[in-house]
PDB file of C-alpha atoms and ligand atoms in Angstrom:
ATOM      1  CA  MET A 174     -14.062 -22.226 -24.614  1.00 95.00           C
ATOM      2  CA  GLN A 175     -11.741 -22.143 -27.833  1.00 97.00           C
ATOM      3  CA  LEU A 176      -9.164 -19.160 -29.085  1.00 98.00           C
ATOM      4  CA  ASN A 177      -8.742 -18.848 -32.853  1.00 98.00           C
ATOM      5  CA  VAL A 178      -6.086 -17.138 -34.910  1.00 98.00           C
ATOM      6  CA  VAL A 179      -6.284 -15.885 -37.823  1.00 98.00           C
ATOM      7  CA  ASN A 180      -3.844 -14.043 -39.870  1.00 98.00           C
ATOM      8  CA  LEU A 181      -2.985 -11.852 -37.202  1.00 98.00           C
ATOM      9  CA  ASN A 182      -1.157  -8.957 -38.187  1.00 98.00           C
ATOM     10  CA  LYS A 183       0.264  -6.129 -35.607  1.00 98.00           C
ATOM     11  CA  THR A 184       1.684  -2.806 -37.199  1.00 98.00           C
ATOM     12  CA  TYR A 185       2.795   0.275 -34.990  1.00 98.00           C
ATOM     13  CA  LYS A 186       2.522   3.413 -36.075  1.00 95.00           C
ATOM     14  CA  THR A 187       5.722   5.868 -35.345  1.00 94.00           C
ATOM     15  CA  ALA A 188       6.935   9.052 -35.748  1.00 95.00           C
ATOM     16  CA  SER A 189       9.660   7.643 -37.754  1.00 94.00           C
ATOM     17  CA  GLY A 190       7.042   5.170 -39.906  1.00 96.00           C
ATOM     18  CA  GLU A 191       5.568   1.856 -39.764  1.00 97.00           C
ATOM     19  CA  ILE A 192       6.624  -0.984 -38.192  1.00 96.00           C
ATOM     20  CA  GLN A 193       5.040  -4.279 -38.585  1.00 97.00           C
ATOM     21  CA  ILE A 194       5.721  -6.126 -35.586  1.00 97.00           C
ATOM     22  CA  LEU A 195       3.178  -9.488 -36.071  1.00 98.00           C
ATOM     23  CA  LYS A 196       2.543 -11.203 -39.285  1.00 98.00           C
ATOM     24  CA  ASP A 197       0.293 -13.439 -40.203  1.00 97.00           C
ATOM     25  CA  ILE A 198      -0.033 -15.519 -37.105  1.00 98.00           C
ATOM     26  CA  THR A 199      -2.332 -18.443 -37.183  1.00 98.00           C
ATOM     27  CA  PHE A 200      -3.023 -20.817 -34.345  1.00 98.00           C
ATOM     28  CA  ASN A 201      -6.253 -22.587 -32.496  1.00 98.00           C
ATOM     29  CA  LEU A 202      -6.091 -23.488 -28.712  1.00 98.00           C
ATOM     30  CA  GLU A 203      -8.655 -25.701 -27.611  1.00 98.00           C
ATOM     31  CA  GLU A 204     -10.579 -25.910 -24.027  1.00 97.00           C
ATOM     32  CA  GLY A 205      -7.586 -27.218 -21.683  1.00 98.00           C
ATOM     33  CA  GLU A 206      -4.976 -26.883 -23.988  1.00 98.00           C
ATOM     34  CA  TRP A 207      -1.418 -24.700 -23.221  1.00 98.00           C
ATOM     35  CA  ILE A 208       0.492 -22.540 -26.205  1.00 98.00           C
ATOM     36  CA  THR A 209       4.231 -21.798 -25.141  1.00 97.00           C
ATOM     37  CA  ILE A 210       5.222 -18.952 -27.306  1.00 97.00           C
ATOM     38  CA  LEU A 211       9.061 -18.345 -27.570  1.00 95.00           C
ATOM     39  CA  GLY A 212      10.839 -15.596 -29.243  1.00 92.00           C
ATOM     40  CA  ARG A 213      13.770 -13.343 -28.070  1.00 91.00           C
ATOM     41  CA  SER A 214      13.319  -9.810 -26.226  1.00 92.00           C
ATOM     42  CA  GLY A 215      11.500  -7.082 -28.925  1.00 94.00           C
ATOM     43  CA  SER A 216      10.254 -10.042 -31.563  1.00 95.00           C
ATOM     44  CA  GLY A 217       6.642  -9.289 -30.364  1.00 97.00           C
ATOM     45  CA  LYS A 218       5.439 -11.711 -27.621  1.00 97.00           C
ATOM     46  CA  THR A 219       3.726  -9.191 -25.767  1.00 97.00           C
ATOM     47  CA  THR A 220       2.546  -7.706 -28.088  1.00 98.00           C
ATOM     48  CA  LEU A 221       0.525 -10.571 -29.147  1.00 98.00           C
ATOM     49  CA  LEU A 222      -0.440 -11.085 -25.749  1.00 98.00           C
ATOM     50  CA  GLN A 223      -2.085  -7.465 -25.942  1.00 98.00           C
ATOM     51  CA  CYS A 224      -3.822  -8.503 -28.835  1.00 98.00           C
ATOM     52  CA  LEU A 225      -5.581 -11.650 -27.256  1.00 98.00           C
ATOM     53  CA  ALA A 226      -6.909 -10.002 -24.533  1.00 98.00           C
ATOM     54  CA  GLY A 227      -8.325  -7.168 -26.031  1.00 97.00           C
ATOM     55  CA  LEU A 228      -6.011  -4.536 -24.956  1.00 96.00           C
ATOM     56  CA  LEU A 229      -4.523  -3.867 -28.406  1.00 97.00           C
ATOM     57  CA  PRO A 230      -6.322  -3.798 -31.586  1.00 97.00           C
ATOM     58  CA  PRO A 231      -4.929  -5.623 -34.349  1.00 98.00           C
ATOM     59  CA  ASP A 232      -4.550  -4.514 -37.742  1.00 98.00           C
ATOM     60  CA  GLU A 233      -7.689  -4.574 -40.718  1.00 97.00           C
ATOM     61  CA  GLY A 234      -8.026  -8.007 -41.843  1.00 97.00           C
ATOM     62  CA  SER A 235      -7.104 -10.203 -38.699  1.00 98.00           C
ATOM     63  CA  GLN A 236      -8.816 -12.611 -36.457  1.00 98.00           C
ATOM     64  CA  ILE A 237      -8.886 -13.088 -33.097  1.00 98.00           C
ATOM     65  CA  GLN A 238     -12.057 -15.416 -31.938  1.00 98.00           C
ATOM     66  CA  PHE A 239     -12.859 -16.432 -28.367  1.00 98.00           C
ATOM     67  CA  SER A 240     -15.628 -19.131 -28.342  1.00 97.00           C
ATOM     68  CA  ASN A 241     -18.418 -16.669 -29.971  1.00 96.00           C
ATOM     69  CA  ILE A 242     -16.812 -13.230 -29.149  1.00 97.00           C
ATOM     70  CA  SER A 243     -14.731 -11.727 -32.028  1.00 98.00           C
ATOM     71  CA  ILE A 244     -12.294 -10.062 -30.160  1.00 98.00           C
ATOM     72  CA  SER A 245     -10.847  -8.246 -33.222  1.00 95.00           C
ATOM     73  CA  GLU A 246     -14.597  -6.879 -33.770  1.00 96.00           C
ATOM     74  CA  ALA A 247     -15.855  -6.174 -30.261  1.00 97.00           C
ATOM     75  CA  ASN A 248     -16.081  -2.946 -29.310  1.00 97.00           C
ATOM     76  CA  GLU A 249     -14.793  -1.317 -25.774  1.00 97.00           C
ATOM     77  CA  ASP A 250     -17.479  -2.703 -23.358  1.00 97.00           C
ATOM     78  CA  GLU A 251     -17.636  -6.461 -24.736  1.00 97.00           C
ATOM     79  CA  LEU A 252     -14.133  -6.703 -24.652  1.00 98.00           C
ATOM     80  CA  GLN A 253     -14.250  -5.423 -20.769  1.00 96.00           C
ATOM     81  CA  ASN A 254     -16.699  -8.268 -20.066  1.00 96.00           C
ATOM     82  CA  TYR A 255     -14.499 -10.956 -22.298  1.00 97.00           C
ATOM     83  CA  ARG A 256     -11.506  -9.611 -19.649  1.00 97.00           C
ATOM     84  CA  GLN A 257     -13.617  -9.891 -16.554  1.00 95.00           C
ATOM     85  CA  LYS A 258     -15.392 -13.168 -17.426  1.00 96.00           C
ATOM     86  CA  TYR A 259     -13.085 -15.405 -19.288  1.00 98.00           C
ATOM     87  CA  LEU A 260      -9.702 -13.889 -18.632  1.00 98.00           C
ATOM     88  CA  GLY A 261      -6.475 -14.534 -16.049  1.00 97.00           C
ATOM     89  CA  PHE A 262      -3.344 -12.259 -16.953  1.00 97.00           C
ATOM     90  CA  ILE A 263       0.122 -13.105 -15.147  1.00 96.00           C
ATOM     91  CA  TYR A 264       2.330 -10.181 -15.893  1.00 93.00           C
ATOM     92  CA  GLN A 265       5.981 -10.150 -15.948  1.00 91.00           C
ATOM     93  CA  ASP A 266       6.577  -7.549 -13.405  1.00 92.00           C
ATOM     94  CA  PHE A 267       3.496  -8.294 -11.344  1.00 95.00           C
ATOM     95  CA  LYS A 268       1.465  -5.267 -11.669  1.00 95.00           C
ATOM     96  CA  LEU A 269       0.424  -5.359  -8.022  1.00 98.00           C
ATOM     97  CA  PHE A 270      -1.097  -2.241  -5.881  1.00 97.00           C
ATOM     98  CA  PRO A 271       1.461  -0.703  -3.846  1.00 98.00           C
ATOM     99  CA  GLN A 272      -0.921   0.391  -1.357  1.00 98.00           C
ATOM    100  CA  PHE A 273      -3.103  -2.215  -0.631  1.00 98.00           C
ATOM    101  CA  ASN A 274      -2.500  -5.587   1.188  1.00 98.00           C
ATOM    102  CA  CYS A 275      -2.122  -9.322  -0.621  1.00 98.00           C
ATOM    103  CA  LEU A 276      -5.659 -10.079   0.205  1.00 98.00           C
ATOM    104  CA  LEU A 277      -6.911  -6.407  -1.068  1.00 98.00           C
ATOM    105  CA  ASN A 278      -4.772  -6.965  -4.183  1.00 98.00           C
ATOM    106  CA  VAL A 279      -6.102 -10.394  -4.869  1.00 98.00           C
ATOM    107  CA  MET A 280      -9.683  -9.337  -4.271  1.00 98.00           C
ATOM    108  CA  LEU A 281      -9.420  -6.150  -6.400  1.00 96.00           C
ATOM    109  CA  PRO A 282     -10.595  -7.025  -9.605  1.00 95.00           C
ATOM    110  CA  LEU A 283     -14.206  -8.982  -8.617  1.00 94.00           C
ATOM    111  CA  LEU A 284     -15.226  -6.143  -5.854  1.00 95.00           C
ATOM    112  CA  PRO A 285     -16.761  -3.924  -8.046  1.00 92.00           C
ATOM    113  CA  PHE A 286     -18.889  -6.626  -9.356  1.00 91.00           C
ATOM    114  CA  GLU A 287     -19.749  -9.114  -6.536  1.00 94.00           C
ATOM    115  CA  ASN A 288     -20.819  -9.389  -2.819  1.00 97.00           C
ATOM    116  CA  LYS A 289     -17.536  -8.496  -0.511  1.00 97.00           C
ATOM    117  CA  ASN A 290     -17.550 -11.376   1.777  1.00 98.00           C
ATOM    118  CA  LYS A 291     -18.117 -13.594  -1.192  1.00 97.00           C
ATOM    119  CA  VAL A 292     -15.091 -12.194  -2.710  1.00 98.00           C
ATOM    120  CA  LYS A 293     -13.068 -12.565   0.757  1.00 98.00           C
ATOM    121  CA  GLU A 294     -13.829 -15.647   1.211  1.00 98.00           C
ATOM    122  CA  LYS A 295     -12.842 -16.753  -2.530  1.00 97.00           C
ATOM    123  CA  ALA A 296      -9.394 -14.461  -2.272  1.00 98.00           C
ATOM    124  CA  LEU A 297      -8.520 -16.750   0.897  1.00 98.00           C
ATOM    125  CA  HIS A 298      -8.753 -19.812  -1.035  1.00 96.00           C
ATOM    126  CA  LEU A 299      -7.404 -18.849  -3.396  1.00 96.00           C
ATOM    127  CA  LEU A 300      -4.151 -17.347  -0.908  1.00 97.00           C
ATOM    128  CA  GLU A 301      -4.043 -20.820   0.540  1.00 95.00           C
ATOM    129  CA  LYS A 302      -3.667 -22.416  -3.046  1.00 91.00           C
ATOM    130  CA  VAL A 303      -0.627 -20.390  -4.018  1.00 92.00           C
ATOM    131  CA  ASN A 304       0.449 -20.995  -0.147  1.00 92.00           C
ATOM    132  CA  LEU A 305       0.426 -17.307   1.254  1.00 96.00           C
ATOM    133  CA  SER A 306      -2.474 -17.378   3.670  1.00 96.00           C
ATOM    134  CA  ASP A 307       0.304 -16.031   6.282  1.00 97.00           C
ATOM    135  CA  ARG A 308       0.804 -12.952   4.333  1.00 97.00           C
ATOM    136  CA  LEU A 309      -2.305 -11.974   4.027  1.00 98.00           C
ATOM    137  CA  GLU A 310      -2.110  -8.166   5.530  1.00 98.00           C
ATOM    138  CA  HIS A 311       1.330  -7.489   3.844  1.00 98.00           C
ATOM    139  CA  PHE A 312       2.063  -5.122   1.406  1.00 98.00           C
ATOM    140  CA  PRO A 313       3.851  -5.921  -1.673  1.00 98.00           C
ATOM    141  CA  SER A 314       7.064  -3.925  -0.674  1.00 97.00           C
ATOM    142  CA  GLN A 315       7.180  -6.321   2.378  1.00 97.00           C
ATOM    143  CA  LEU A 316       6.859  -9.562  -0.290  1.00 96.00           C
ATOM    144  CA  SER A 317       9.762 -11.833  -2.222  1.00 95.00           C
ATOM    145  CA  GLY A 318       9.545 -11.849  -6.060  1.00 94.00           C
ATOM    146  CA  GLY A 319       8.380 -15.226  -6.324  1.00 94.00           C
ATOM    147  CA  GLU A 320       6.095 -14.252  -3.158  1.00 96.00           C
ATOM    148  CA  LYS A 321       4.706 -11.355  -5.819  1.00 96.00           C
ATOM    149  CA  GLN A 322       4.196 -13.177  -8.572  1.00 95.00           C
ATOM    150  CA  ARG A 323       2.037 -15.944  -6.555  1.00 95.00           C
ATOM    151  CA  ILE A 324      -0.191 -13.317  -5.517  1.00 97.00           C
ATOM    152  CA  ALA A 325      -0.554 -11.874  -8.763  1.00 97.00           C
ATOM    153  CA  ILE A 326      -1.876 -15.610 -10.007  1.00 96.00           C
ATOM    154  CA  ALA A 327      -3.969 -15.427  -7.258  1.00 97.00           C
ATOM    155  CA  ARG A 328      -5.650 -12.415  -8.248  1.00 97.00           C
ATOM    156  CA  ALA A 329      -5.308 -13.590 -11.436  1.00 97.00           C
ATOM    157  CA  LEU A 330      -7.352 -16.343 -10.609  1.00 96.00           C
ATOM    158  CA  ILE A 331     -10.644 -14.741  -8.650  1.00 97.00           C
ATOM    159  CA  ASN A 332     -13.003 -14.544 -11.830  1.00 96.00           C
ATOM    160  CA  ASP A 333     -11.908 -18.510 -12.235  1.00 95.00           C
ATOM    161  CA  PRO A 334     -10.805 -17.575 -15.835  1.00 98.00           C
ATOM    162  CA  LYS A 335     -11.052 -20.144 -18.661  1.00 98.00           C
ATOM    163  CA  LEU A 336      -7.782 -18.726 -20.455  1.00 98.00           C
ATOM    164  CA  LEU A 337      -4.806 -18.057 -18.485  1.00 98.00           C
ATOM    165  CA  ILE A 338      -2.479 -15.705 -20.177  1.00 98.00           C
ATOM    166  CA  CYS A 339       1.350 -15.254 -18.659  1.00 98.00           C
ATOM    167  CA  ASP A 340       3.545 -12.770 -20.256  1.00 97.00           C
ATOM    168  CA  GLU A 341       7.253 -14.143 -18.668  1.00 96.00           C
ATOM    169  CA  PRO A 342       5.722 -15.101 -15.206  1.00 95.00           C
ATOM    170  CA  THR A 343       8.602 -16.595 -14.389  1.00 94.00           C
ATOM    171  CA  GLY A 344      11.461 -13.580 -16.082  1.00 91.00           C
ATOM    172  CA  ASN A 345      11.861 -12.251 -12.488  1.00 89.00           C
ATOM    173  CA  LEU A 346      11.907 -15.004 -10.398  1.00 91.00           C
ATOM    174  CA  ASP A 347      15.209 -17.336  -8.803  1.00 91.00           C
ATOM    175  CA  GLU A 348      15.138 -21.036  -9.865  1.00 92.00           C
ATOM    176  CA  ARG A 349      12.930 -22.261  -6.678  1.00 91.00           C
ATOM    177  CA  SER A 350      10.484 -19.625  -7.687  1.00 91.00           C
ATOM    178  CA  ARG A 351       9.896 -20.333 -10.733  1.00 92.00           C
ATOM    179  CA  ASP A 352       9.281 -23.939 -10.406  1.00 93.00           C
ATOM    180  CA  GLU A 353       6.656 -22.832  -7.730  1.00 91.00           C
ATOM    181  CA  VAL A 354       4.920 -20.441  -9.876  1.00 92.00           C
ATOM    182  CA  ILE A 355       5.399 -23.108 -12.894  1.00 95.00           C
ATOM    183  CA  GLN A 356       3.750 -25.872 -10.839  1.00 95.00           C
ATOM    184  CA  LEU A 357       0.757 -23.832  -9.982  1.00 93.00           C
ATOM    185  CA  ILE A 358       0.126 -22.943 -13.758  1.00 96.00           C
ATOM    186  CA  VAL A 359       0.893 -27.157 -14.395  1.00 97.00           C
ATOM    187  CA  ASP A 360      -1.412 -27.819 -11.662  1.00 95.00           C
ATOM    188  CA  LEU A 361      -4.198 -25.173 -13.101  1.00 96.00           C
ATOM    189  CA  ASN A 362      -3.951 -26.391 -16.723  1.00 97.00           C
ATOM    190  CA  LYS A 363      -4.368 -29.944 -15.376  1.00 97.00           C
ATOM    191  CA  ASP A 364      -7.617 -28.346 -13.919  1.00 96.00           C
ATOM    192  CA  GLY A 365      -8.559 -27.641 -17.117  1.00 97.00           C
ATOM    193  CA  THR A 366      -7.717 -24.121 -17.206  1.00 97.00           C
ATOM    194  CA  SER A 367      -6.438 -23.110 -21.478  1.00 98.00           C
ATOM    195  CA  VAL A 368      -2.783 -21.872 -20.935  1.00 98.00           C
ATOM    196  CA  VAL A 369      -0.851 -19.121 -23.602  1.00 98.00           C
ATOM    197  CA  LEU A 370       2.613 -18.698 -21.722  1.00 98.00           C
ATOM    198  CA  VAL A 371       5.033 -16.639 -23.218  1.00 97.00           C
ATOM    199  CA  THR A 372       8.724 -17.198 -22.066  1.00 93.00           C
ATOM    200  CA  HIS A 373      12.243 -17.279 -23.445  1.00 85.00           C
ATOM    201  CA  ASP A 374      13.464 -19.626 -20.822  1.00 87.00           C
ATOM    202  CA  ARG A 375      14.122 -22.757 -23.515  1.00 86.00           C
ATOM    203  CA  GLU A 376      13.515 -25.252 -20.242  1.00 88.00           C
ATOM    204  CA  LEU A 377      10.248 -24.467 -20.204  1.00 90.00           C
ATOM    205  CA  MET A 378       9.761 -25.036 -24.216  1.00 88.00           C
ATOM    206  CA  ASN A 379       7.970 -27.976 -23.531  1.00 88.00           C
ATOM    207  CA  LEU A 380       5.007 -27.480 -21.290  1.00 92.00           C
ATOM    208  CA  GLY A 381       2.293 -27.974 -23.571  1.00 93.00           C
ATOM    209  CA  GLN A 382       0.960 -29.100 -26.511  1.00 95.00           C
ATOM    210  CA  GLN A 383       2.027 -26.588 -29.097  1.00 97.00           C
ATOM    211  CA  ILE A 384       4.949 -23.905 -29.619  1.00 96.00           C
ATOM    212  CA  LEU A 385       5.346 -21.047 -31.737  1.00 96.00           C
ATOM    213  CA  GLU A 386       8.143 -19.350 -31.967  1.00 95.00           C
ATOM    214  CA  LEU A 387       8.057 -15.517 -33.007  1.00 95.00           C
ATOM    215  CA  ASN A 388      11.049 -13.904 -35.118  1.00 89.00           C
TER     216      ASN A 388
HETATM  217  N1  LIG B 550       3.446   1.380 -28.055  1.00 72.59           N
HETATM  218  C1  LIG B 550       4.370   1.245 -29.122  1.00 72.59           C
HETATM  219  N2  LIG B 550       5.063   1.308 -30.624  1.00 72.59           N
HETATM  220  C2  LIG B 550       5.650   1.219 -31.117  1.00 72.59           C
HETATM  221  N3  LIG B 550       6.649   0.214 -31.195  1.00 72.59           N
HETATM  222  C3  LIG B 550       6.209  -0.397 -29.926  1.00 72.59           C
HETATM  223  C4  LIG B 550       5.403  -0.071 -29.388  1.00 72.59           C
HETATM  224  N4  LIG B 550       5.283  -1.209 -28.433  1.00 72.59           N
HETATM  225  C5  LIG B 550       6.525  -1.796 -28.790  1.00 72.59           C
HETATM  226  N5  LIG B 550       7.007  -1.572 -29.689  1.00 72.59           N
HETATM  227  C6  LIG B 550       7.975  -2.539 -30.389  1.00 72.59           C
HETATM  228  O1  LIG B 550       7.477  -3.816 -30.871  1.00 72.59           O
HETATM  229  C7  LIG B 550       8.637  -4.614 -30.809  1.00 72.59           C
HETATM  230  C8  LIG B 550       7.636  -5.382 -29.618  1.00 72.59           C
HETATM  231  O2  LIG B 550       7.517  -5.397 -28.585  1.00 72.59           O
HETATM  232  P1  LIG B 550       7.247  -6.316 -27.509  1.00 72.59           P
HETATM  233  O3  LIG B 550       5.764  -7.208 -28.158  1.00 72.59           O
HETATM  234  O4  LIG B 550       7.132  -5.855 -26.177  1.00 72.59           O
HETATM  235  O5  LIG B 550       8.163  -7.493 -27.599  1.00 72.59           O
HETATM  236  P2  LIG B 550       8.316  -8.883 -26.526  1.00 72.59           P
HETATM  237  O6  LIG B 550       7.312  -8.661 -25.286  1.00 72.59           O
HETATM  238  O7  LIG B 550       8.763  -9.693 -27.232  1.00 72.59           O
HETATM  239  O8  LIG B 550       9.963  -8.463 -25.950  1.00 72.59           O
HETATM  240  C9  LIG B 550       9.625  -4.138 -29.890  1.00 72.59           C
HETATM  241  O9  LIG B 550      10.506  -3.585 -30.945  1.00 72.59           O
HETATM  242  C10 LIG B 550       9.246  -2.736 -29.600  1.00 72.59           C
HETATM  243  O10 LIG B 550      10.122  -1.670 -29.721  1.00 72.59           O
HETATM  244 MG1  LIG B 551       7.428  -8.518 -23.143  1.00 72.59          MG
END
């Protein structure tokens, strides 16, 4: 994969006028690379990630290219296909489904598309990888923050993503859970997964090859 972002602009139109949040963001991410995006709260980090994931349209003239897919020009079907095939997304607040157990939470993204037993096998393998094989039947409310985030990581990996987008994945974790979650992402990156990590934790800023600071 390759991610090319050229002159990415994003303006929100609100009742009280337009506010430009992202201005001329340009960077390239090669296969297996890691970029860390820093910036204080409100600087537009989540907005940027949503644009990269095709969840939010950038302003006209912005270019976001993932390999041979033009994210900034793709239609809704193409974007859905892009997310399903190539992307893993980890949210700061986990976004697990409270009504489903851990195993099902991890299986969900692939369930509509692939054989159930195959998906289950894969989910079990991922849960082993994040060290939660003993929590399969637990519900999110029965887990610690670090455990929830590890479930969310397993879920983000169910489609073997080429690109892992992480929005402050350690923002709600204590130090020990933070280190575990970061180690998982480091290991994935070693195995070739490209990473976009948003954080305001400056201790994490030297992970990866590139740093982008939003002001
Ligand atoms: N849908 C929206 N409409 C208008 N303004 C928004 C919207 N979403 C976010 N913003 C504003 O854009 C700015 C950047 O938000 P965000 O990308 O969430 O920042 P960060 O993730 O760095 O904290 C904030 O000032 C926020 O209030
Ligand atoms: Mg944010």
